mmCIF file of C-alpha atoms and ligand atoms in Angstrom:
data_model
loop_
_atom_site.group_PDB
_atom_site.id
_atom_site.type_symbol
_atom_site.label_atom_id
_atom_site.label_comp_id
_atom_site.label_asym_id
_atom_site.label_seq_id
_atom_site.Cartn_x
_atom_site.Cartn_y
_atom_site.Cartn_z
ATOM 1 C CA MET A 1 77.292 138.699 141.219
ATOM 2 C CA THR A 2 79.951 136.609 141.188
ATOM 3 C CA ASP A 3 83.358 136.304 139.010
ATOM 4 C CA THR A 4 83.383 132.505 138.686
ATOM 5 C CA VAL A 5 83.437 131.556 134.981
ATOM 6 C CA LEU A 6 83.426 127.982 134.721
ATOM 7 C CA GLU A 7 81.783 125.620 137.312
ATOM 8 C CA VAL A 8 82.359 122.244 137.426
ATOM 9 C CA ARG A 9 81.071 119.716 139.688
ATOM 10 C CA ASN A 10 81.662 115.772 140.129
ATOM 11 C CA LEU A 11 82.738 114.905 136.689
ATOM 12 C CA LYS A 12 83.125 111.483 135.837
ATOM 13 C CA VAL A 13 83.471 110.398 132.367
ATOM 14 C CA ALA A 14 84.420 106.246 131.802
ATOM 15 C CA PHE A 15 85.061 103.912 128.960
ATOM 16 C CA PRO A 16 83.725 100.211 128.678
ATOM 17 C CA CYS A 17 85.504 98.104 127.180
ATOM 18 C CA PRO A 18 85.942 94.653 126.281
ATOM 19 C CA GLY A 19 87.791 92.992 129.396
ATOM 20 C CA GLY A 20 86.426 95.934 131.818
ATOM 21 C CA VAL A 21 85.584 99.727 132.749
ATOM 22 C CA ILE A 22 88.145 102.529 132.167
ATOM 23 C CA ARG A 23 87.704 105.165 134.524
ATOM 24 C CA ALA A 24 89.039 108.103 133.326
ATOM 25 C CA VAL A 25 87.592 111.595 135.783
ATOM 26 C CA GLU A 26 86.395 109.959 138.601
ATOM 27 C CA GLY A 27 84.407 112.597 140.026
ATOM 28 C CA ILE A 28 86.185 116.540 139.473
ATOM 29 C CA ASP A 29 85.599 120.032 140.337
ATOM 30 C CA LEU A 30 86.535 122.258 139.038
ATOM 31 C CA THR A 31 86.343 126.205 139.163
ATOM 32 C CA THR A 32 87.746 129.180 136.851
ATOM 33 C CA LYS A 33 87.285 132.638 137.570
ATOM 34 C CA LYS A 34 87.000 135.730 135.002
ATOM 35 C CA GLY A 35 90.759 136.686 134.009
ATOM 36 C CA GLU A 36 92.063 133.744 135.903
ATOM 37 C CA CYS A 37 94.189 130.883 134.084
ATOM 38 C CA VAL A 38 93.959 128.063 136.048
ATOM 39 C CA ALA A 39 96.197 124.765 134.815
ATOM 40 C CA LEU A 40 95.357 121.173 135.095
ATOM 41 C CA VAL A 41 98.411 119.160 135.486
ATOM 42 C CA GLY A 42 99.345 115.611 135.340
ATOM 43 C CA GLU A 43 101.706 113.081 133.566
ATOM 44 C CA SER A 44 99.818 111.179 130.250
ATOM 45 C CA GLY A 45 96.843 109.622 130.370
ATOM 46 C CA CYS A 46 95.487 110.937 133.768
ATOM 47 C CA GLY A 47 92.902 112.494 132.199
ATOM 48 C CA LYS A 48 93.146 116.260 131.281
ATOM 49 C CA SER A 49 91.917 116.050 127.692
ATOM 50 C CA VAL A 50 88.467 113.437 128.499
ATOM 51 C CA THR A 51 87.501 116.239 131.316
ATOM 52 C CA ALA A 52 88.414 118.852 128.744
ATOM 53 C CA PHE A 53 86.581 118.000 125.839
ATOM 54 C CA SER A 54 83.719 116.838 129.319
ATOM 55 C CA ILE A 55 83.821 120.660 129.914
ATOM 56 C CA MET A 56 83.436 121.420 125.680
ATOM 57 C CA LYS A 57 80.909 118.435 125.453
ATOM 58 C CA LEU A 58 82.918 117.126 122.408
ATOM 59 C CA LEU A 59 83.226 113.589 124.427
ATOM 60 C CA ARG A 60 81.409 111.167 122.463
ATOM 61 C CA THR A 61 78.100 108.620 123.691
ATOM 62 C CA PRO A 62 79.388 106.249 123.092
ATOM 63 C CA PRO A 63 82.286 105.053 123.902
ATOM 64 C CA SER A 64 81.695 107.330 126.368
ATOM 65 C CA VAL A 65 79.838 106.932 129.826
ATOM 66 C CA SER A 66 79.617 110.242 131.876
ATOM 67 C CA ARG A 67 77.519 112.053 134.462
ATOM 68 C CA ILE A 68 78.165 115.405 136.053
ATOM 69 C CA ASP A 69 75.947 117.467 138.931
ATOM 70 C CA LYS A 70 77.088 121.058 137.781
ATOM 71 C CA LEU A 71 78.428 122.868 134.284
ATOM 72 C CA GLN A 72 77.630 125.989 134.339
ATOM 73 C CA LEU A 73 80.100 128.805 132.645
ATOM 74 C CA ASP A 74 78.866 132.082 133.785
ATOM 75 C CA GLY A 75 76.083 131.502 135.792
ATOM 76 C CA GLN A 76 74.339 129.433 132.400
ATOM 77 C CA ASP A 77 73.415 125.439 132.982
ATOM 78 C CA LEU A 78 75.778 123.748 129.821
ATOM 79 C CA SER A 79 74.547 120.100 131.574
ATOM 80 C CA HIS A 80 71.154 119.933 129.725
ATOM 81 C CA LEU A 81 72.132 121.523 126.258
ATOM 82 C CA THR A 82 71.720 119.921 123.312
ATOM 83 C CA GLU A 83 74.335 119.451 120.142
ATOM 84 C CA ARG A 84 72.546 122.410 118.655
ATOM 85 C CA ASP A 85 72.433 124.866 121.262
ATOM 86 C CA MET A 86 76.286 123.842 122.312
ATOM 87 C CA GLU A 87 77.251 124.790 119.085
ATOM 88 C CA ARG A 88 76.164 128.076 119.296
ATOM 89 C CA ILE A 89 78.373 128.422 122.282
ATOM 90 C CA ARG A 90 81.299 126.744 120.901
ATOM 91 C CA GLY A 91 83.664 129.694 119.795
ATOM 92 C CA LYS A 92 81.397 132.270 120.485
ATOM 93 C CA GLU A 93 81.103 130.950 124.832
ATOM 94 C CA MET A 94 84.212 128.946 125.294
ATOM 95 C CA ALA A 95 86.942 127.932 122.661
ATOM 96 C CA MET A 96 89.524 125.090 122.337
ATOM 97 C CA ILE A 97 92.596 125.546 121.475
ATOM 98 C CA PHE A 98 94.403 122.287 120.265
ATOM 99 C CA GLN A 99 97.549 120.483 120.813
ATOM 100 C CA ASP A 100 97.901 119.701 117.018
ATOM 101 C CA ALA A 101 96.864 122.776 114.802
ATOM 102 C CA MET A 102 97.221 120.719 111.889
ATOM 103 C CA THR A 103 94.211 118.789 112.524
ATOM 104 C CA ALA A 104 92.014 121.303 114.132
ATOM 105 C CA LEU A 105 92.216 122.973 110.950
ATOM 106 C CA ASN A 106 90.295 122.362 107.964
ATOM 107 C CA PRO A 107 93.869 122.127 105.201
ATOM 108 C CA VAL A 108 91.489 122.295 102.569
ATOM 109 C CA MET A 109 90.479 126.366 103.604
ATOM 110 C CA THR A 110 93.292 129.363 104.261
ATOM 111 C CA VAL A 111 93.374 130.318 107.724
ATOM 112 C CA GLY A 112 91.861 133.469 106.688
ATOM 113 C CA LYS A 113 88.857 131.843 105.418
ATOM 114 C CA GLN A 114 88.580 130.006 108.687
ATOM 115 C CA ILE A 115 89.376 132.890 110.699
ATOM 116 C CA ASP A 116 86.094 134.574 109.289
ATOM 117 C CA GLU A 117 84.031 132.169 109.909
ATOM 118 C CA VAL A 118 84.099 132.491 112.678
ATOM 119 C CA TYR A 119 83.772 136.579 112.388
ATOM 120 C CA ARG A 120 80.976 136.430 110.049
ATOM 121 C CA ARG A 121 78.644 133.202 112.097
ATOM 122 C CA HIS A 122 79.305 134.544 116.128
ATOM 123 C CA GLY A 123 79.818 138.364 114.922
ATOM 124 C CA LYS A 124 77.521 138.436 112.092
ATOM 125 C CA LEU A 125 80.091 140.697 110.106
ATOM 126 C CA GLY A 126 79.845 141.548 106.405
ATOM 127 C CA LYS A 127 82.629 139.788 104.173
ATOM 128 C CA ARG A 128 84.715 142.910 104.155
ATOM 129 C CA GLU A 129 84.277 143.492 107.834
ATOM 130 C CA ALA A 130 84.888 139.653 108.783
ATOM 131 C CA ARG A 131 87.900 139.594 106.666
ATOM 132 C CA ARG A 132 89.213 143.060 108.351
ATOM 133 C CA GLN A 133 88.635 141.882 111.727
ATOM 134 C CA THR A 134 90.918 138.784 110.852
ATOM 135 C CA VAL A 135 93.909 140.723 109.749
ATOM 136 C CA ARG A 136 93.729 142.316 112.975
ATOM 137 C CA ALA A 137 93.652 138.868 115.109
ATOM 138 C CA LEU A 138 96.346 137.559 112.906
ATOM 139 C CA GLU A 139 98.722 140.730 113.882
ATOM 140 C CA LEU A 140 97.636 140.534 117.313
ATOM 141 C CA VAL A 141 98.933 137.153 117.941
ATOM 142 C CA GLY A 142 102.197 137.894 115.750
ATOM 143 C CA VAL A 143 101.367 137.114 112.409
ATOM 144 C CA PRO A 144 103.669 138.999 110.210
ATOM 145 C CA GLU A 145 102.506 140.008 107.169
ATOM 146 C CA ALA A 146 99.084 138.799 108.337
ATOM 147 C CA LYS A 147 97.053 140.195 105.211
ATOM 148 C CA SER A 148 99.771 137.783 103.023
ATOM 149 C CA ARG A 149 99.768 134.904 105.261
ATOM 150 C CA ALA A 150 95.813 134.718 105.711
ATOM 151 C CA LYS A 151 95.081 134.372 101.710
ATOM 152 C CA SER A 152 98.233 130.432 102.960
ATOM 153 C CA PHE A 153 96.203 127.138 103.548
ATOM 154 C CA PRO A 154 97.577 125.848 106.937
ATOM 155 C CA HIS A 155 100.861 123.402 105.124
ATOM 156 C CA GLU A 156 101.795 126.883 104.429
ATOM 157 C CA LEU A 157 102.846 127.881 107.760
ATOM 158 C CA SER A 158 105.246 126.494 110.208
ATOM 159 C CA GLY A 159 104.249 124.988 113.521
ATOM 160 C CA GLY A 160 104.345 127.885 115.277
ATOM 161 C CA MET A 161 102.393 130.269 112.959
ATOM 162 C CA ARG A 162 99.850 127.499 113.303
ATOM 163 C CA GLN A 163 99.520 127.729 116.405
ATOM 164 C CA ARG A 164 99.359 131.720 116.452
ATOM 165 C CA VAL A 165 96.121 131.108 114.293
ATOM 166 C CA LEU A 166 94.250 129.304 116.808
ATOM 167 C CA ILE A 167 94.990 131.491 119.169
ATOM 168 C CA ALA A 168 93.289 134.215 116.716
ATOM 169 C CA LEU A 169 90.653 131.611 115.747
ATOM 170 C CA ALA A 170 90.522 130.916 119.662
ATOM 171 C CA PHE A 171 90.233 134.329 120.921
ATOM 172 C CA ALA A 172 88.244 135.883 117.102
ATOM 173 C CA CYS A 173 84.874 135.724 119.444
ATOM 174 C CA MET A 174 86.131 136.783 122.640
ATOM 175 C CA PRO A 175 84.883 133.980 124.566
ATOM 176 C CA LYS A 176 84.566 134.019 128.568
ATOM 177 C CA LEU A 177 86.933 130.694 128.351
ATOM 178 C CA ILE A 178 89.307 129.855 126.759
ATOM 179 C CA ILE A 179 90.321 126.103 127.117
ATOM 180 C CA ALA A 180 94.370 125.364 125.625
ATOM 181 C CA ASP A 181 95.322 121.408 125.244
ATOM 182 C CA GLU A 182 99.095 120.724 125.384
ATOM 183 C CA PRO A 183 99.005 124.233 123.195
ATOM 184 C CA THR A 184 103.160 124.035 123.007
ATOM 185 C CA THR A 185 103.536 119.756 123.274
ATOM 186 C CA SER A 186 104.058 119.799 119.863
ATOM 187 C CA LEU A 187 106.783 123.131 119.074
ATOM 188 C CA ASP A 188 110.308 123.312 119.783
ATOM 189 C CA VAL A 189 111.414 125.014 122.918
ATOM 190 C CA THR A 190 112.489 128.718 121.646
ATOM 191 C CA ILE A 191 108.876 128.932 119.827
ATOM 192 C CA GLN A 192 106.803 127.223 122.845
ATOM 193 C CA ALA A 193 107.840 130.157 124.654
ATOM 194 C CA GLN A 194 106.596 132.941 121.923
ATOM 195 C CA VAL A 195 103.668 131.216 122.037
ATOM 196 C CA LEU A 196 103.233 130.788 125.199
ATOM 197 C CA ASP A 197 103.609 134.398 126.428
ATOM 198 C CA VAL A 198 101.151 135.486 122.885
ATOM 199 C CA LEU A 199 98.400 133.404 124.890
ATOM 200 C CA LYS A 200 99.458 134.935 128.298
ATOM 201 C CA VAL A 201 98.932 138.849 126.412
ATOM 202 C CA MET A 202 95.593 138.037 124.455
ATOM 203 C CA GLN A 203 94.351 136.192 128.078
ATOM 204 C CA GLN A 204 95.219 138.938 130.163
ATOM 205 C CA GLU A 205 94.567 142.160 127.851
ATOM 206 C CA HIS A 206 90.909 140.616 127.300
ATOM 207 C CA ASP A 207 90.111 139.359 131.100
ATOM 208 C CA VAL A 208 89.217 136.064 129.595
ATOM 209 C CA SER A 209 89.297 133.075 131.879
ATOM 210 C CA ALA A 210 92.045 130.254 130.845
ATOM 211 C CA LEU A 211 92.199 126.451 131.807
ATOM 212 C CA LEU A 212 95.560 125.781 130.692
ATOM 213 C CA ILE A 213 96.285 121.922 130.397
ATOM 214 C CA THR A 214 99.643 120.250 130.295
ATOM 215 C CA HIS A 215 101.758 117.189 131.840
ATOM 216 C CA ASP A 216 104.641 119.787 132.326
ATOM 217 C CA LEU A 217 104.596 122.115 135.022
ATOM 218 C CA SER A 218 107.365 124.759 133.655
ATOM 219 C CA VAL A 219 104.825 125.305 130.757
ATOM 220 C CA VAL A 220 102.538 126.731 134.349
ATOM 221 C CA ALA A 221 105.133 128.528 135.930
ATOM 222 C CA ASN A 222 104.854 131.407 134.393
ATOM 223 C CA MET A 223 101.381 131.862 133.104
ATOM 224 C CA ALA A 224 98.908 129.910 135.732
ATOM 225 C CA ASP A 225 97.458 131.348 138.941
ATOM 226 C CA THR A 226 96.188 128.459 140.105
ATOM 227 C CA VAL A 227 96.853 124.775 139.415
ATOM 228 C CA TYR A 228 95.101 121.584 140.211
ATOM 229 C CA VAL A 229 97.008 118.291 139.947
ATOM 230 C CA MET A 230 95.772 115.408 138.729
ATOM 231 C CA TYR A 231 96.445 111.833 139.274
ATOM 232 C CA SER A 232 95.154 108.426 137.869
ATOM 233 C CA GLY A 233 91.258 110.698 137.206
ATOM 234 C CA LYS A 234 91.098 112.213 140.082
ATOM 235 C CA ILE A 235 92.206 115.768 142.020
ATOM 236 C CA VAL A 236 95.390 115.072 144.272
ATOM 237 C CA GLU A 237 96.359 119.053 145.207
ATOM 238 C CA ARG A 238 94.884 122.529 144.067
ATOM 239 C CA ALA A 239 96.809 125.456 145.450
ATOM 240 C CA PRO A 240 97.863 129.489 143.750
ATOM 241 C CA MET A 241 100.978 128.152 141.154
ATOM 242 C CA ARG A 242 103.366 130.316 143.790
ATOM 243 C CA GLU A 243 102.514 128.156 146.509
ATOM 244 C CA LEU A 244 102.517 124.634 144.742
ATOM 245 C CA PHE A 245 106.378 125.611 143.639
ATOM 246 C CA THR A 246 107.012 126.427 146.314
ATOM 247 C CA ALA A 247 105.387 124.724 149.093
ATOM 248 C CA PRO A 248 103.707 121.572 147.321
ATOM 249 C CA GLN A 249 101.856 119.531 149.900
ATOM 250 C CA HIS A 250 101.105 116.312 147.778
ATOM 251 C CA PRO A 251 103.975 113.867 147.225
ATOM 252 C CA TYR A 252 103.053 113.853 143.470
ATOM 253 C CA SER A 253 103.036 117.312 143.116
ATOM 254 C CA LEU A 254 106.886 117.256 144.339
ATOM 255 C CA GLY A 255 107.532 114.660 142.278
ATOM 256 C CA LEU A 256 105.784 116.710 139.423
ATOM 257 C CA LEU A 257 108.326 119.014 140.076
ATOM 258 C CA ALA A 258 111.479 117.705 141.179
ATOM 259 C CA SER A 259 111.348 116.797 136.985
ATOM 260 C CA VAL A 260 111.293 120.134 135.880
ATOM 261 C CA PRO A 261 115.019 120.854 135.614
ATOM 262 C CA LYS A 262 116.532 124.105 136.830
ATOM 263 C CA LEU A 263 118.085 126.728 136.284
ATOM 264 C CA SER A 264 120.796 126.946 138.979
ATOM 265 C CA ASP A 265 121.785 123.254 138.157
ATOM 266 C CA GLU A 266 124.872 122.810 137.095
ATOM 267 C CA LYS A 267 124.282 119.697 136.092
ATOM 268 C CA GLN A 268 120.795 119.785 135.169
ATOM 269 C CA SER A 269 120.137 116.476 136.461
ATOM 270 C CA PHE A 270 116.401 115.848 137.453
ATOM 271 C CA VAL A 271 114.144 113.231 139.576
ATOM 272 C CA GLN A 272 111.771 111.015 137.895
ATOM 273 C CA ILE A 273 108.799 109.850 139.556
ATOM 274 C CA PRO A 274 109.450 105.665 140.018
ATOM 275 C CA ASP A 275 107.363 103.466 137.926
ATOM 276 C CA THR A 276 104.261 105.059 135.711
ATOM 277 C CA VAL A 277 100.494 105.694 136.286
ATOM 278 C CA PRO A 278 98.671 102.857 136.641
ATOM 279 C CA HIS A 279 97.263 101.302 134.207
ATOM 280 C CA PRO A 280 93.503 102.567 133.999
ATOM 281 C CA MET A 281 91.857 99.444 133.963
ATOM 282 C CA HIS A 282 93.537 98.211 137.228
ATOM 283 C CA LYS A 283 93.653 100.792 139.900
ATOM 284 C CA PRO A 284 95.955 99.899 143.124
ATOM 285 C CA SER A 285 93.811 99.718 145.836
ATOM 286 C CA GLY A 286 93.441 102.553 148.400
ATOM 287 C CA CYS A 287 95.091 106.036 146.981
ATOM 288 C CA TYR A 288 96.122 105.640 143.756
ATOM 289 C CA PHE A 289 99.365 106.954 143.858
ATOM 290 C CA HIS A 290 101.315 104.724 146.416
ATOM 291 C CA PRO A 291 102.627 102.190 144.667
ATOM 292 C CA ARG A 292 105.129 104.543 143.737
ATOM 293 C CA CYS A 293 105.154 106.880 146.967
ATOM 294 C CA SER A 294 107.904 106.690 149.076
ATOM 295 C CA SER A 295 105.397 107.936 151.935
ATOM 296 C CA SER A 296 103.771 105.328 151.376
ATOM 297 C CA SER A 297 101.532 103.569 154.665
ATOM 298 C CA ASP A 298 99.240 101.197 155.411
ATOM 299 C CA ARG A 299 96.106 102.824 155.807
ATOM 300 C CA CYS A 300 96.790 104.828 151.995
ATOM 301 C CA GLU A 301 97.050 100.817 150.886
ATOM 302 C CA ARG A 302 93.698 100.581 152.576
ATOM 303 C CA HIS A 303 92.198 103.506 151.844
ATOM 304 C CA MET A 304 91.524 106.753 149.180
ATOM 305 C CA PRO A 305 91.872 109.720 151.257
ATOM 306 C CA ARG A 306 89.311 112.676 150.827
ATOM 307 C CA LEU A 307 90.149 115.493 149.408
ATOM 308 C CA GLU A 308 90.375 117.997 151.834
ATOM 309 C CA VAL A 309 89.741 121.459 151.969
ATOM 310 C CA GLY A 310 92.401 124.045 153.974
ATOM 311 C CA ALA A 311 94.028 127.379 154.594
ATOM 312 C CA ASN A 312 93.525 129.911 151.599
ATOM 313 C CA ASP A 313 91.539 128.016 149.912
ATOM 314 C CA ARG A 314 93.789 124.770 149.306
ATOM 315 C CA GLN A 315 93.007 121.776 148.452
ATOM 316 C CA ILE A 316 94.706 118.138 149.283
ATOM 317 C CA ARG A 317 94.394 114.232 149.409
ATOM 318 C CA CYS A 318 96.278 113.121 150.540
ATOM 319 C CA TRP A 319 97.611 111.089 154.065
ATOM 320 C CA HIS A 320 100.600 112.178 154.638
ATOM 321 C CA PRO A 321 101.076 115.617 152.874
ATOM 322 C CA LEU A 322 104.042 117.546 152.829
ATOM 323 C CA HIS A 323 105.365 120.488 154.884
ATOM 324 C CA GLN A 324 108.479 121.745 154.054
ATOM 325 C CA GLU A 325 109.329 124.715 151.687
ATOM 326 C CA ARG A 326 110.635 124.107 148.637
ATOM 327 C CA GLU A 327 113.941 124.709 147.672
ATOM 328 C CA THR A 328 113.189 126.608 144.117
HETATM 329 N N1 ATP B 1 87.574 106.960 123.546
HETATM 330 C C1 ATP B 1 87.747 106.419 124.553
HETATM 331 N N2 ATP B 1 88.453 105.022 124.257
HETATM 332 C C2 ATP B 1 88.852 104.138 125.397
HETATM 333 N N3 ATP B 1 89.355 104.668 126.224
HETATM 334 C C3 ATP B 1 89.347 105.840 126.159
HETATM 335 C C4 ATP B 1 89.234 107.372 125.439
HETATM 336 N N4 ATP B 1 89.028 108.210 125.485
HETATM 337 C C5 ATP B 1 90.412 107.961 126.569
HETATM 338 N N5 ATP B 1 90.336 107.296 127.061
HETATM 339 C C6 ATP B 1 90.715 107.123 128.062
HETATM 340 O O1 ATP B 1 90.734 107.620 129.066
HETATM 341 C C7 ATP B 1 92.199 107.972 130.069
HETATM 342 C C8 ATP B 1 92.254 109.440 130.059
HETATM 343 O O2 ATP B 1 92.893 109.791 128.578
HETATM 344 P P1 ATP B 1 93.758 111.531 128.504
HETATM 345 O O3 ATP B 1 93.805 111.350 127.450
HETATM 346 O O4 ATP B 1 92.637 112.632 129.501
HETATM 347 O O5 ATP B 1 94.795 111.547 129.191
HETATM 348 P P2 ATP B 1 95.631 113.022 129.271
HETATM 349 O O6 ATP B 1 95.906 112.709 130.791
HETATM 350 O O7 ATP B 1 95.291 113.867 127.910
HETATM 351 O O8 ATP B 1 97.076 112.677 128.535
HETATM 352 P P3 ATP B 1 97.579 112.952 127.486
HETATM 353 O O9 ATP B 1 98.825 114.108 128.246
HETATM 354 O O10 ATP B 1 99.096 111.735 127.353
HETATM 355 O O11 ATP B 1 97.605 113.768 126.500
HETATM 356 C C9 ATP B 1 93.030 107.405 130.089
HETATM 357 O O12 ATP B 1 93.367 105.956 130.371
HETATM 358 C C10 ATP B 1 93.128 106.761 128.129
HETATM 359 O O13 ATP B 1 93.037 106.011 127.693
HETATM 360 MG MG1 MG B 2 95.587 114.602 126.799
#
């Protein structure tokens, strides 16, 4: 018996384009356990969403070309499943919460009906029982007057309420895995915190495994158990959340942490990582982060470091890892 829920081994995704190939994901491994919240963090364009879509098998081929050595959900091999098989698995065994609820929801169907459908299709419930469950699900995610709100169309709800509807929809069949791709980026800060709270409570109460994708480390601070830091298509560090925050080993992780403003800092100043992520078609030689890294050496310019496994299951891809506690 193992408590591993998701196991991804050596996922590679490329997009052949006129003038070259975009190597969006370059051989990543990722594991989530039952009840664990795993965060995948990195700047825009580093391959987070492509990873998420690949796990859900929602990437279209073409334009993408991908290969994977292992894709398992709760011991079941998904890599060889057909689209028809995947339709049974999505929504039932794994569900995704998207950034933009307005495009994720059907604009011409009431939100209640959209959740009813999940209960009817995957839970095999009758019409009345499905609606009863829908109202309960909306109540659980904090939608007030759930019975009447269920009759609203998506555009009649606020952004925060729509995101709660997406959470209710994702949890409707109690999947084994929830993937949330920037679930709160489109919301303002206070609503963001409320929605994250709902997501956290639902995930913990139901012991569901979650993969939370974000570019903002402050989002994962209160939620994640484990953090994977991704840079330009590769995992550069993996660590328990607390360890990453107190003692990051990759200079990129440190840069991401330094760009989160501290409450104790009166001037609310924050440090930016210099420059930007390399163009995906023209990645630098050696370590992809070296042009932006203050610890860069000749070796970094020439050779890509391997992802080394260290103590406490930490992983680090760096020739000059940091070994200092960080002031938090
Ligand atoms: N359909 C596509 N065709 C060509 N390139 C693509 C396609 N989809 C994604 N890419 C490229 O793959 C790379 C990774 O994109 P991805 O959307 O995964 O980034 P991300 O980390 O999710 O960024 P963000 O934080 O902005 O959402 C990017 O360089 C992007 O341009
Ligand atoms: Mg994305």
